[in-house]
């Protein structure tokens, strides 16, 4: 057994396994399904498969390339289906070499002059009845840049954020999978001002980016995170015509970057995470918020999660602040009191929200710095940037990094 990299810090968590993902250690979203991890790449473009049936000995089990000029940063797995995004590889574009361009301008504005579509935009659907041999069964083609992220937990409907022609940035689409071999767009919704082709004009401040990161659906409500555009609750009872229930935005005065909104329906609570997107906290201190949603038309923030404070993480360099949450997917670890989050240069964190007015950190692990840099953008610090987190039904934690591979972690809290 190879020696595990020594974490920089741990409390109530321990590293039990690690993988370089077959020599492609750049990872974004991951799904663990039937003993295999499916990992989308930011630099390597396609997606990898890692056998984690023995979580202490993860083994590379395959790689599926993306079409030219395309990345597969996000994906979703449920039952025998794997849904994978196709979108333009934006970080391969020199205009996005400075990450501020990506996070502080509408993507549609930056790439508006692109004429030749040298990438694939849409949704790839794979049969994964044989988990380590995905077989593509259909593709939903879209105009524009493509899809950013998906929510799919089985059944007829999938939900995506997509930048399609005529819009300033990513909007909300519902996808009908009644026949997974013939996916169809059913409905769409956007914030007013985003439909440029229809004559709408953005009314938000310069330097703010209004774009759907993704929505999580519980029942007939979609909880959408719109980066600097804040939070929406949408009624999706009619999937062809989503309807606004409420919209909240706390940027300004806070720094925006709303990334993930995780509903806890049994407690009428919503965990909302704002992503830190610039180095050295240049975009301000970002928070994980807890909202009371007993009245969906009036979500109320009641507390924030504690910030990691065992060292000066701002001075450490790169991004310090939240990135993503474990999303309580069916078949994974599901809890309305124990929340897992990634904190970029501060690693993976666990929180007890039994008392919703006083969240408490109960565990942490900061992986070692990456052995080598995969991120090709200039002047990126060689610092851990824990990206996604997935907790399986046995409570084993899996976390990706843009450069540092897959960390497999046991929670001891």
XYZ file of C-alpha atoms in Angstrom, residues 124-411:
288
model
C -24.603 13.339 -22.408
C -26.511 10.381 -20.977
C -24.746 7.098 -20.236
C -25.967 3.640 -19.281
C -23.924 2.555 -16.245
C -25.572 -0.800 -15.590
C -21.960 -1.989 -15.850
C -20.489 0.679 -13.535
C -16.946 0.825 -14.923
C -18.040 0.753 -18.569
C -20.303 3.754 -19.242
C -22.125 3.454 -22.567
C -23.462 6.669 -24.131
C -27.106 6.228 -25.111
C -28.179 9.787 -26.001
C -27.169 13.409 -26.269
C -29.272 16.541 -25.847
C -27.699 19.262 -27.976
C -28.075 22.912 -26.937
C -27.145 26.178 -28.599
C -24.614 28.328 -26.764
C -21.836 27.623 -24.271
C -23.501 24.565 -22.737
C -24.496 23.260 -19.313
C -22.763 24.065 -16.046
C -24.409 21.712 -13.563
C -27.212 19.157 -13.193
C -29.604 17.911 -10.511
C -30.926 14.405 -11.160
C -32.022 11.842 -8.565
C -34.031 9.477 -10.744
C -37.426 9.571 -12.391
C -38.628 11.651 -15.287
C -37.049 15.037 -14.594
C -33.553 16.500 -14.597
C -32.709 20.141 -13.926
C -29.733 22.010 -15.367
C -28.094 25.418 -15.494
C -27.283 26.282 -19.103
C -25.905 29.228 -21.046
C -27.891 29.188 -24.262
C -27.810 31.673 -27.099
C -29.570 34.963 -26.366
C -28.895 34.986 -22.616
C -26.211 36.794 -20.638
C -25.322 33.755 -18.504
C -26.583 30.422 -17.149
C -30.350 30.026 -16.622
C -32.624 27.260 -15.239
C -33.887 24.497 -17.559
C -36.079 21.480 -16.846
C -35.254 18.372 -18.901
C -37.812 15.665 -19.665
C -36.261 12.184 -19.429
C -39.474 10.212 -19.915
C -37.379 8.415 -22.544
C -33.694 8.800 -21.549
C -32.787 8.037 -25.153
C -34.716 11.125 -26.282
C -34.192 13.910 -23.690
C -36.065 17.163 -24.318
C -36.045 20.661 -22.828
C -39.430 21.211 -21.159
C -39.236 24.580 -19.389
C -36.938 27.440 -18.508
C -36.688 30.366 -16.076
C -34.257 33.245 -15.580
C -33.801 36.390 -13.570
C -35.227 39.491 -15.265
C -32.533 41.217 -17.321
C -30.802 38.031 -18.502
C -32.695 37.503 -21.785
C -30.665 39.913 -23.860
C -32.020 38.711 -27.208
C -35.523 39.668 -26.070
C -34.397 43.206 -25.267
C -33.955 42.751 -21.523
C -31.270 44.897 -19.918
C -29.289 43.856 -16.834
C -29.971 46.156 -13.870
C -27.347 44.746 -11.512
C -24.093 46.560 -10.638
C -21.010 46.280 -12.809
C -18.652 43.633 -11.485
C -21.507 41.371 -10.380
C -22.278 38.111 -12.158
C -25.904 36.947 -12.207
C -25.883 33.277 -13.278
C -27.504 30.100 -12.017
C -24.923 27.788 -10.524
C -27.524 25.070 -9.991
C -30.774 24.274 -8.247
C -31.606 21.454 -5.848
C -35.177 20.197 -6.021
C -37.289 18.963 -3.116
C -40.875 18.035 -3.959
C -42.183 20.693 -6.316
C -39.755 23.425 -5.245
C -36.441 24.265 -6.898
C -33.938 26.040 -4.647
C -31.697 28.005 -7.020
C -28.343 29.665 -6.362
C -27.612 32.574 -8.713
C -24.055 33.581 -7.735
C -24.194 37.374 -7.175
C -27.936 37.208 -7.935
C -28.722 35.436 -4.661
C -31.358 32.788 -3.934
C -34.641 31.879 -5.606
C -37.397 29.472 -4.644
C -39.264 28.305 -7.752
C -42.535 26.390 -7.963
C -41.907 23.614 -10.520
C -45.168 21.716 -10.111
C -45.658 22.462 -13.812
C -42.195 21.553 -15.099
C -42.867 23.401 -18.338
C -43.566 26.703 -16.574
C -41.487 27.305 -13.425
C -42.924 30.098 -11.298
C -41.153 32.380 -8.810
C -42.095 31.953 -5.147
C -39.447 34.237 -3.637
C -36.106 35.871 -4.391
C -33.532 36.985 -1.811
C -30.202 38.667 -2.445
C -27.728 39.825 0.218
C -25.067 41.064 -2.245
C -24.407 43.866 -1.501
C -23.494 44.261 1.320
C -22.101 40.700 1.303
C -19.878 39.472 -1.512
C -22.263 37.232 -3.460
C -21.181 33.972 -5.065
C -24.260 31.991 -3.946
C -23.413 28.430 -5.012
C -25.536 25.775 -3.299
C -28.930 25.802 -1.583
C -29.613 22.535 0.275
C -33.187 22.044 1.547
C -33.818 20.089 4.748
C -37.594 19.609 4.275
C -38.245 17.730 7.514
C -37.027 20.756 9.484
C -38.173 23.573 7.170
C -34.552 24.693 6.910
C -32.339 25.629 3.970
C -28.520 25.593 4.048
C -27.185 28.210 1.608
C -23.498 28.410 0.749
C -21.724 31.391 -0.832
C -18.583 30.384 -2.748
C -15.262 32.151 -2.206
C -14.093 32.891 -5.756
C -10.988 35.099 -5.493
C -7.601 34.669 -3.827
C -6.799 36.043 -0.383
C -10.462 36.780 0.325
C -10.458 39.626 -2.187
C -14.180 39.026 -2.738
C -14.866 39.380 0.991
C -15.670 36.928 3.750
C -18.086 34.260 2.507
C -20.565 32.374 4.669
C -22.675 29.266 4.938
C -26.107 30.521 5.967
C -29.043 28.747 7.570
C -32.504 29.905 6.507
C -35.900 29.259 8.052
C -38.248 28.408 5.135
C -41.470 27.642 7.004
C -42.981 30.394 4.884
C -41.494 29.826 1.387
C -42.512 33.292 0.245
C -40.373 34.781 3.020
C -37.128 32.843 3.673
C -35.348 34.250 6.740
C -31.659 33.851 7.590
C -31.324 32.713 11.216
C -27.600 31.868 11.598
C -24.225 31.377 9.910
C -21.802 28.483 10.261
C -18.532 29.118 12.133
C -15.420 29.932 10.094
C -12.269 27.765 10.347
C -9.918 29.598 12.711
C -7.083 27.254 13.686
C -4.705 29.211 11.438
C -4.646 32.277 9.191
C -6.142 30.769 6.041
C -6.385 34.101 4.230
C -2.599 34.444 4.418
C -2.172 30.836 3.244
C -3.089 31.915 -0.268
C -5.529 30.887 -3.022
C -9.229 30.694 -2.107
C -10.297 30.581 1.537
C -13.994 30.054 2.051
C -16.851 27.691 1.266
C -17.223 25.920 -2.047
C -19.764 23.106 -1.902
C -21.985 20.946 0.316
C -22.736 17.247 0.465
C -26.213 17.331 -1.026
C -28.111 14.521 0.765
C -28.737 12.590 -2.431
C -30.910 9.452 -2.243
C -28.668 6.455 -1.605
C -25.936 8.571 0.008
C -25.583 9.721 3.619
C -28.684 11.781 4.406
C -28.979 13.956 7.514
C -30.794 17.120 8.484
C -28.474 17.741 11.457
C -24.966 16.829 10.209
C -23.736 18.947 7.288
C -20.518 18.460 5.305
C -18.844 21.252 3.323
C -15.626 21.974 1.461
C -13.747 25.112 2.451
C -11.106 25.211 -0.304
C -7.709 25.952 1.319
C -9.256 24.968 4.679
C -10.246 21.504 3.468
C -13.359 19.539 4.455
C -15.573 20.501 7.398
C -18.440 18.873 9.329
C -21.122 20.813 11.247
C -23.830 19.899 13.725
C -26.943 22.049 13.274
C -29.124 20.331 15.886
C -29.571 23.827 17.275
C -30.254 25.794 14.068
C -29.424 29.067 15.789
C -25.964 27.851 16.800
C -24.214 25.625 14.218
C -21.085 23.939 15.623
C -18.074 22.567 13.743
C -17.542 18.916 14.718
C -14.710 17.796 12.434
C -12.185 18.926 9.841
C -9.449 17.638 7.558
C -7.172 19.781 5.406
C -5.425 17.596 2.788
C -1.773 18.051 1.909
C -0.804 20.497 -0.831
C -1.026 18.951 -4.330
C 2.112 17.161 -5.497
C 1.884 18.901 -8.875
C -0.245 21.544 -10.508
C -2.765 20.599 -13.182
C -4.338 24.059 -13.354
C -2.697 25.710 -16.350
C -3.775 29.266 -15.546
C -0.767 31.442 -14.688
C 0.364 32.129 -11.125
C -2.008 29.724 -9.380
C -0.687 28.933 -5.855
C 0.235 25.314 -5.134
C -2.300 25.139 -2.309
C -5.070 22.643 -1.601
C -8.466 23.820 -2.898
C -10.921 21.181 -1.671
C -13.691 21.355 -4.224
C -16.520 18.831 -3.951
C -17.609 16.521 -1.137
C -19.709 13.355 -1.264
C -20.550 11.213 1.763
C -21.674 7.653 1.075
C -24.335 5.720 2.964
C -21.664 4.253 5.273
C -20.485 7.744 6.231
C -17.223 7.646 4.256
C -16.298 11.098 2.912
C -14.888 11.623 -0.594
C -13.443 14.962 -1.653
C -11.873 16.267 -4.869
C -9.345 19.042 -5.489
C -8.456 20.996 -8.628
C -4.949 19.522 -8.514
C -4.608 17.142 -5.580
C -6.627 14.041 -6.477
C -9.302 12.184 -4.521
C -9.164 12.121 -0.705
C -11.080 9.404 1.134
C -11.838 10.368 4.721
C -13.345 8.709 7.794
C -15.441 10.882 10.093
